[in-house]
PDB file of C-alpha atoms in Angstrom:
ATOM      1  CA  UNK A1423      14.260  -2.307 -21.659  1.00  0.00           C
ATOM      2  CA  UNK A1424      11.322  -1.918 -23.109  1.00  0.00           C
ATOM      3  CA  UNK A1425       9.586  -4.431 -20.332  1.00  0.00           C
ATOM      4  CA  UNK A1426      10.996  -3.121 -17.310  1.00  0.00           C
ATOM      5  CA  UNK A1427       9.326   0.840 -18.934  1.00  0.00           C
ATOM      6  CA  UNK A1428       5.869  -1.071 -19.166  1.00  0.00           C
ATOM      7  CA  UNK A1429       6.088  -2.160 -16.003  1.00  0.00           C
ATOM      8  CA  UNK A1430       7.378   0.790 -14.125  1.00  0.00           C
ATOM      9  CA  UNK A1431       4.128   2.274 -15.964  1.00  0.00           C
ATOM     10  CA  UNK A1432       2.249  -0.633 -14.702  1.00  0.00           C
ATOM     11  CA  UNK A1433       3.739   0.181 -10.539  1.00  0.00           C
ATOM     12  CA  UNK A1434       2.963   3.707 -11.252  1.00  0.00           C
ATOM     13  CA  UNK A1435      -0.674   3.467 -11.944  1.00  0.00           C
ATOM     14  CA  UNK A1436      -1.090   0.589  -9.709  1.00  0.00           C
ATOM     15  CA  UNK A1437       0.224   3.259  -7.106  1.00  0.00           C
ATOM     16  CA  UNK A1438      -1.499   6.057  -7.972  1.00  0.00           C
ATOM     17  CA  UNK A1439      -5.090   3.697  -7.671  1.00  0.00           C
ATOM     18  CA  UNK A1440      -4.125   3.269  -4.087  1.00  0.00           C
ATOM     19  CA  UNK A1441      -3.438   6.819  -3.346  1.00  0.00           C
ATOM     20  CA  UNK A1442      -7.081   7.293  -4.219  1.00  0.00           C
ATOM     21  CA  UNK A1443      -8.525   4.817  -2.142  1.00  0.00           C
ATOM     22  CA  UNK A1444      -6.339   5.545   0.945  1.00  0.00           C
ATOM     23  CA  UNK A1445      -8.196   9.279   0.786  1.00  0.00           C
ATOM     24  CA  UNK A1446     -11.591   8.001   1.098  1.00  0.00           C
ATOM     25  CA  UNK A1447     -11.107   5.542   3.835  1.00  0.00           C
ATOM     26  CA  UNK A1448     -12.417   6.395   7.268  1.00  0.00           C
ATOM     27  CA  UNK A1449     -11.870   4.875  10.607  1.00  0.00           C
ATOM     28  CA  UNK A1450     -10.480   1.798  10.910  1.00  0.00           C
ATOM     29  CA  UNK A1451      -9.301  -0.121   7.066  1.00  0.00           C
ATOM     30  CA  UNK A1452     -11.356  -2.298   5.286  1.00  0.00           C
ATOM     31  CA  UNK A1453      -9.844  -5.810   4.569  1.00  0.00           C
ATOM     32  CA  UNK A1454      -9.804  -4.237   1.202  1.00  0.00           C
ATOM     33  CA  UNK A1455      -8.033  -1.776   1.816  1.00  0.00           C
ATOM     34  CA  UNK A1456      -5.501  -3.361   3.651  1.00  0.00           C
ATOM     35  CA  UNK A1457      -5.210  -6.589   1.109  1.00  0.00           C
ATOM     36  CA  UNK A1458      -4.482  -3.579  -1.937  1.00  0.00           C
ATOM     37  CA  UNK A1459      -1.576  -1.995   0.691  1.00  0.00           C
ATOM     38  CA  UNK A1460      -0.203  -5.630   0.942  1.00  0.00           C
ATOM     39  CA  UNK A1461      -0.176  -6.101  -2.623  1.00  0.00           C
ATOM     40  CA  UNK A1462       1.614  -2.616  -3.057  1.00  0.00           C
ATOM     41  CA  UNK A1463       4.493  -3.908  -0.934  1.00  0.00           C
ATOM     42  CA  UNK A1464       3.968  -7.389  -2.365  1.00  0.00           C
ATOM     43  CA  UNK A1465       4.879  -5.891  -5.780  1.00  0.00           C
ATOM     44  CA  UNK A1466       7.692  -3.100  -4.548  1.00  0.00           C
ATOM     45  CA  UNK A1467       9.322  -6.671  -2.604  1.00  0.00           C
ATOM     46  CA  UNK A1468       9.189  -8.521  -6.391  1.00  0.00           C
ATOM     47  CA  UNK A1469      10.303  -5.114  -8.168  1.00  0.00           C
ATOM     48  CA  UNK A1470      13.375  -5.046  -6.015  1.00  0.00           C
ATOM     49  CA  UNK A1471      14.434  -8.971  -5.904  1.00  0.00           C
ATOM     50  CA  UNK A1472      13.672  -8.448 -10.179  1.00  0.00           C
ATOM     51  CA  UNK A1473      15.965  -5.424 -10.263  1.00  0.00           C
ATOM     52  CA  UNK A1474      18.706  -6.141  -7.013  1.00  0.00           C
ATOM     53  CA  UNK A1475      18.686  -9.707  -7.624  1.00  0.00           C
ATOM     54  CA  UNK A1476      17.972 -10.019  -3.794  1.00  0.00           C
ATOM     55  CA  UNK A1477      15.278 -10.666  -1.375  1.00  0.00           C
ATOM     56  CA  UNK A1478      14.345  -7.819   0.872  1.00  0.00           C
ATOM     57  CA  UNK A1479      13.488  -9.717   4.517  1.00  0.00           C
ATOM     58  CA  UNK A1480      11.722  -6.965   6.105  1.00  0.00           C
ATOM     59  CA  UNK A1481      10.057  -5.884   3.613  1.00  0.00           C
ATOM     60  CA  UNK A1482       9.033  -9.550   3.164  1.00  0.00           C
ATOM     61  CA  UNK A1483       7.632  -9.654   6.328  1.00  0.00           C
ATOM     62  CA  UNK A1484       6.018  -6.421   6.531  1.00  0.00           C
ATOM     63  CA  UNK A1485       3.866  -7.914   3.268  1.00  0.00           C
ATOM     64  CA  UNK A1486       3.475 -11.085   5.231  1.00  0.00           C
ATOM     65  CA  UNK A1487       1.785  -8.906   8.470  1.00  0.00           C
ATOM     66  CA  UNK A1488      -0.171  -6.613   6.327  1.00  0.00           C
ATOM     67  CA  UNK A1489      -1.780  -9.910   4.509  1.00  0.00           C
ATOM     68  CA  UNK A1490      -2.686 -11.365   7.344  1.00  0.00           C
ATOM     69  CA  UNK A1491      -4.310  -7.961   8.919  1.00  0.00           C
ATOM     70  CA  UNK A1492      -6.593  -8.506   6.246  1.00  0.00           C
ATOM     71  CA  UNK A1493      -7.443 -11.992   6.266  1.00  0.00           C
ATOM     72  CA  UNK A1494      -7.904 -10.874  10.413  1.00  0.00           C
ATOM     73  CA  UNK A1495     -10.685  -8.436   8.632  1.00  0.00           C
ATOM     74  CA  UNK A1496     -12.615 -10.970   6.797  1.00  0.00           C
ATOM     75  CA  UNK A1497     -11.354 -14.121   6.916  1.00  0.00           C
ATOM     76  CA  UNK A1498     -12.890 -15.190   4.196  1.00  0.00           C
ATOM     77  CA  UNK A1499     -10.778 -12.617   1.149  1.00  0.00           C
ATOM     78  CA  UNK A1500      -9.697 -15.524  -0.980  1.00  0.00           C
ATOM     79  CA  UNK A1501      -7.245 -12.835  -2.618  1.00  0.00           C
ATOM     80  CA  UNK A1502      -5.878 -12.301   0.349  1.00  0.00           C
ATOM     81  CA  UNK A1503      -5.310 -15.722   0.961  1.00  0.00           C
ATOM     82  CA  UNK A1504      -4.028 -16.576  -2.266  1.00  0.00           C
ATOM     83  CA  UNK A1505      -1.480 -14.160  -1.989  1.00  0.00           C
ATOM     84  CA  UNK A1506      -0.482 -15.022   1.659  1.00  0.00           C
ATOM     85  CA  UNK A1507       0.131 -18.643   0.678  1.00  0.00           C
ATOM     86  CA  UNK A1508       2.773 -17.693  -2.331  1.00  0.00           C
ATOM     87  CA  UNK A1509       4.167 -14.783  -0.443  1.00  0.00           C
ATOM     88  CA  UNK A1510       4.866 -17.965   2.400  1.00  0.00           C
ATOM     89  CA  UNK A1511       6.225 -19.968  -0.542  1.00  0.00           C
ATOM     90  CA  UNK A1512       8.379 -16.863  -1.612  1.00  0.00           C
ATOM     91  CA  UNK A1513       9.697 -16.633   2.144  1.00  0.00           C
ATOM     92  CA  UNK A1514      10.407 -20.922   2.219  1.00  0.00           C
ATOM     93  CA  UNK A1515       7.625 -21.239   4.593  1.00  0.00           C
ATOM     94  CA  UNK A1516       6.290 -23.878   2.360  1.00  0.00           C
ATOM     95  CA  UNK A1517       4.235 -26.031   4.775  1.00  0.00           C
ATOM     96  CA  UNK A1518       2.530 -23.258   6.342  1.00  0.00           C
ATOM     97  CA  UNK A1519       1.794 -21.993   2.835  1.00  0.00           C
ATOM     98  CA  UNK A1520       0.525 -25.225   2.270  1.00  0.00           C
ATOM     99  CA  UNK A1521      -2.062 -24.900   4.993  1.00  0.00           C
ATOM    100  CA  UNK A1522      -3.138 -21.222   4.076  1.00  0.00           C
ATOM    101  CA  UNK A1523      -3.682 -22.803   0.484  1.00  0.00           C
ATOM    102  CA  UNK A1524      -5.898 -25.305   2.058  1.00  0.00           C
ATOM    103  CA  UNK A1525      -8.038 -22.815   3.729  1.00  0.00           C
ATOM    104  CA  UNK A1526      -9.561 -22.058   0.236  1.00  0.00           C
ATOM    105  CA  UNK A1527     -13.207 -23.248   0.083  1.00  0.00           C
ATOM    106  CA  UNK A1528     -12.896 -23.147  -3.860  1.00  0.00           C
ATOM    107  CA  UNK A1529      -9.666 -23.153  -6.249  1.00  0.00           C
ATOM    108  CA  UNK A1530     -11.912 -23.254  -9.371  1.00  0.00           C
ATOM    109  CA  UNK A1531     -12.992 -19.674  -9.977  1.00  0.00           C
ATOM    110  CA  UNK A1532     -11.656 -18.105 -13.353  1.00  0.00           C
ATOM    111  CA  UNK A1533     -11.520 -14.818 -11.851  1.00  0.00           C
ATOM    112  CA  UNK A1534      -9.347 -16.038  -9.515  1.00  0.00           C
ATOM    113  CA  UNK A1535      -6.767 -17.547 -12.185  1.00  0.00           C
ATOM    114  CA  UNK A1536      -4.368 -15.113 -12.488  1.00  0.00           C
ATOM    115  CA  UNK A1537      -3.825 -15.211  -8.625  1.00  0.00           C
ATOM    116  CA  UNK A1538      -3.700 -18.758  -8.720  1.00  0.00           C
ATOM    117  CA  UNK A1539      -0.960 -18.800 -11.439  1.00  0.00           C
ATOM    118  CA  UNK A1540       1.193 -16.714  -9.366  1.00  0.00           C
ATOM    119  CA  UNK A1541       0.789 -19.072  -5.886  1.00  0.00           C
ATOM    120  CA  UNK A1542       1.810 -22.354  -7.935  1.00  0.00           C
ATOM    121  CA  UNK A1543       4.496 -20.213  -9.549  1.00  0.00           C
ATOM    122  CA  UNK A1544       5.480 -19.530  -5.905  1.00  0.00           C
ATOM    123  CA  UNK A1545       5.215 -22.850  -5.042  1.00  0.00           C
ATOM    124  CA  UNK A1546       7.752 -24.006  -8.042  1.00  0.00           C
ATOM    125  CA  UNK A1547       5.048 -25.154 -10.290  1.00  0.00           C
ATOM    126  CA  UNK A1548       5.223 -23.127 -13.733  1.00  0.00           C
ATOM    127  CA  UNK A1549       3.460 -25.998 -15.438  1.00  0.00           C
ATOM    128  CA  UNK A1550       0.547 -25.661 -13.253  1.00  0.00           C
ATOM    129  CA  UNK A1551       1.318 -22.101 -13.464  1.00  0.00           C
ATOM    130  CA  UNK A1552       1.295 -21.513 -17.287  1.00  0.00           C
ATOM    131  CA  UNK A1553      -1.939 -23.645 -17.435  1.00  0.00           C
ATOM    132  CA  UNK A1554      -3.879 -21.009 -15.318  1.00  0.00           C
ATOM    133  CA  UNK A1555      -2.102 -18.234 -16.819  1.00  0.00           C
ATOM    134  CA  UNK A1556      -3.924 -18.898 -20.063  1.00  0.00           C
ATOM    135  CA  UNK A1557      -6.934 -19.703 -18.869  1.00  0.00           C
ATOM    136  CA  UNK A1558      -6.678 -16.540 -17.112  1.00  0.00           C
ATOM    137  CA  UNK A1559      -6.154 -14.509 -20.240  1.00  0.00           C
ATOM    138  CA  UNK A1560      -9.168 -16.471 -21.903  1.00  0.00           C
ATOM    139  CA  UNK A1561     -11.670 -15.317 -19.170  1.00  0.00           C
ATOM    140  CA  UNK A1562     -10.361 -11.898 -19.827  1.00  0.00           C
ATOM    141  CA  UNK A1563      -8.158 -10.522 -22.672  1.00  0.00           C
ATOM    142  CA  UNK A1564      -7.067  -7.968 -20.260  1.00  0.00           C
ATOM    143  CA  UNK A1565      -5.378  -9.782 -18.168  1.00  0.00           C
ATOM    144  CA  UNK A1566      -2.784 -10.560 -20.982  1.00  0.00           C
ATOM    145  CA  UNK A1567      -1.892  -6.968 -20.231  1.00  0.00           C
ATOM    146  CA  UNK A1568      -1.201  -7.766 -16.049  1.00  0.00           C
ATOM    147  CA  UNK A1569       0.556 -10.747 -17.183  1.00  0.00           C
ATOM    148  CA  UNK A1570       3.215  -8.361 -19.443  1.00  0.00           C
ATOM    149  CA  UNK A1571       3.383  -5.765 -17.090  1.00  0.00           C
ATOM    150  CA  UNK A1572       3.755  -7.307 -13.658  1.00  0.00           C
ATOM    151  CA  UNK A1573       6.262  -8.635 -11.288  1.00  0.00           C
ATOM    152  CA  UNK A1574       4.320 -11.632 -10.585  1.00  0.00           C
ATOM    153  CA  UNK A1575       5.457 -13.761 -13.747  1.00  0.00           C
ATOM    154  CA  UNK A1576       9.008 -12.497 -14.232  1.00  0.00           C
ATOM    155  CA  UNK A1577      10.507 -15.949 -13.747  1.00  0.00           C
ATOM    156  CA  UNK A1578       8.452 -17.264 -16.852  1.00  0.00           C
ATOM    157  CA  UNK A1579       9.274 -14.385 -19.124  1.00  0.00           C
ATOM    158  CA  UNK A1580      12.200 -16.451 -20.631  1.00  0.00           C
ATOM    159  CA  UNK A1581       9.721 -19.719 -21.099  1.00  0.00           C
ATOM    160  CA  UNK A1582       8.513 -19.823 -24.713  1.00  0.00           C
ATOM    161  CA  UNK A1583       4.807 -21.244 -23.814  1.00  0.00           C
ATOM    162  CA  UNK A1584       4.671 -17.614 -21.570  1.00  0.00           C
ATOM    163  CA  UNK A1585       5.501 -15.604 -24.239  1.00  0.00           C
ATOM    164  CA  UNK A1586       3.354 -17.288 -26.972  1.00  0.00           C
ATOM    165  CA  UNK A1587       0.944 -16.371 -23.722  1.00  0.00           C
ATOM    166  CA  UNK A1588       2.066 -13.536 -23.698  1.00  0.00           C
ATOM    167  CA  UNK A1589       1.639 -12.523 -27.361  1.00  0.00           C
ATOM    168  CA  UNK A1590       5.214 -11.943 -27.674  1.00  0.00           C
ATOM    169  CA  UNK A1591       7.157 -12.966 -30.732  1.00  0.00           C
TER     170      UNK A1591
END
């Protein structure tokens, strides 16, 4: 219980960040802007398979759409690609994912881990996954706090190297 209140914290302030940025956008959206609406229904589709137990389709491929609006923006939003690729792993698109992944000019940014942890996840890789989780939360201790309180990493919850990760007991 007490996971699922952190992260309905975690979806609230995430949401209420976006609020404020969608009231000081003019004209048309940035790729920013469009990537952080993506992840909003990239997390509400991962909050509903963790709670229903169920895929949501179209809401899959609304998050799918709004990625790729964004990568149509500025092609070159490694975020945005990142989380195009697993969201294509999360629909079974896996060779198309594949190529997205591919598209990356560089995979070996540590501000990028935490992103990265989450497309090999996707991709059925939790080794791979785990290994850039912690080097994620060694570039920045904060992002021990996004690994606790997100969707993203819900599958690994149960694996004992994630929660030594984790800093649970």
């Amino acid at each position: 219980v007490r996971g699922w209140l952190l992260k309905a914290e975690f979806q609230l302030e995430q949401s209420g960040r976006l609020k404020f940025r969608s009231y000081y956008t003019w004209g048309a959206p940035s790729a920013s802007m469009l990537y952080y609406r993506a992840a909003a229904k990239h997390n509400k589709w991962l909050g509903i398979r963790a709670f229903t137990g169920r895929s949501e389709p179209k809401l899959q491929r609304e998050v799918i759409d709004e990625y790729q609006r964004a990568l149509t923006a500025s092609s070159s939003y490694e975020s945005a690609r990142i989380a195009l690729a697993a969201m294509l792993h999360e629909s079974g698109q896996h060779l198309r994912a594949r190529q997205e992944f591919a598209k990356l000019p560089d995979t070996n940014r540590p501000w990028l881990a935490m992103e990265l942890a989450y497309y090999h996840l996707a991709a059925n890789d939790p080794d791979r996954a785990l290994e850039l989780l912690d080097r994620s939360v060694k570039y920045s201790s904060n992002n021990r706090r996004y690994v606790l309180r997100s969707n993203d990493f819900d599958r690994l919850r149960g694996d004992a190297r994630f929660q030594r990760l984790a800093g649970q007991p």
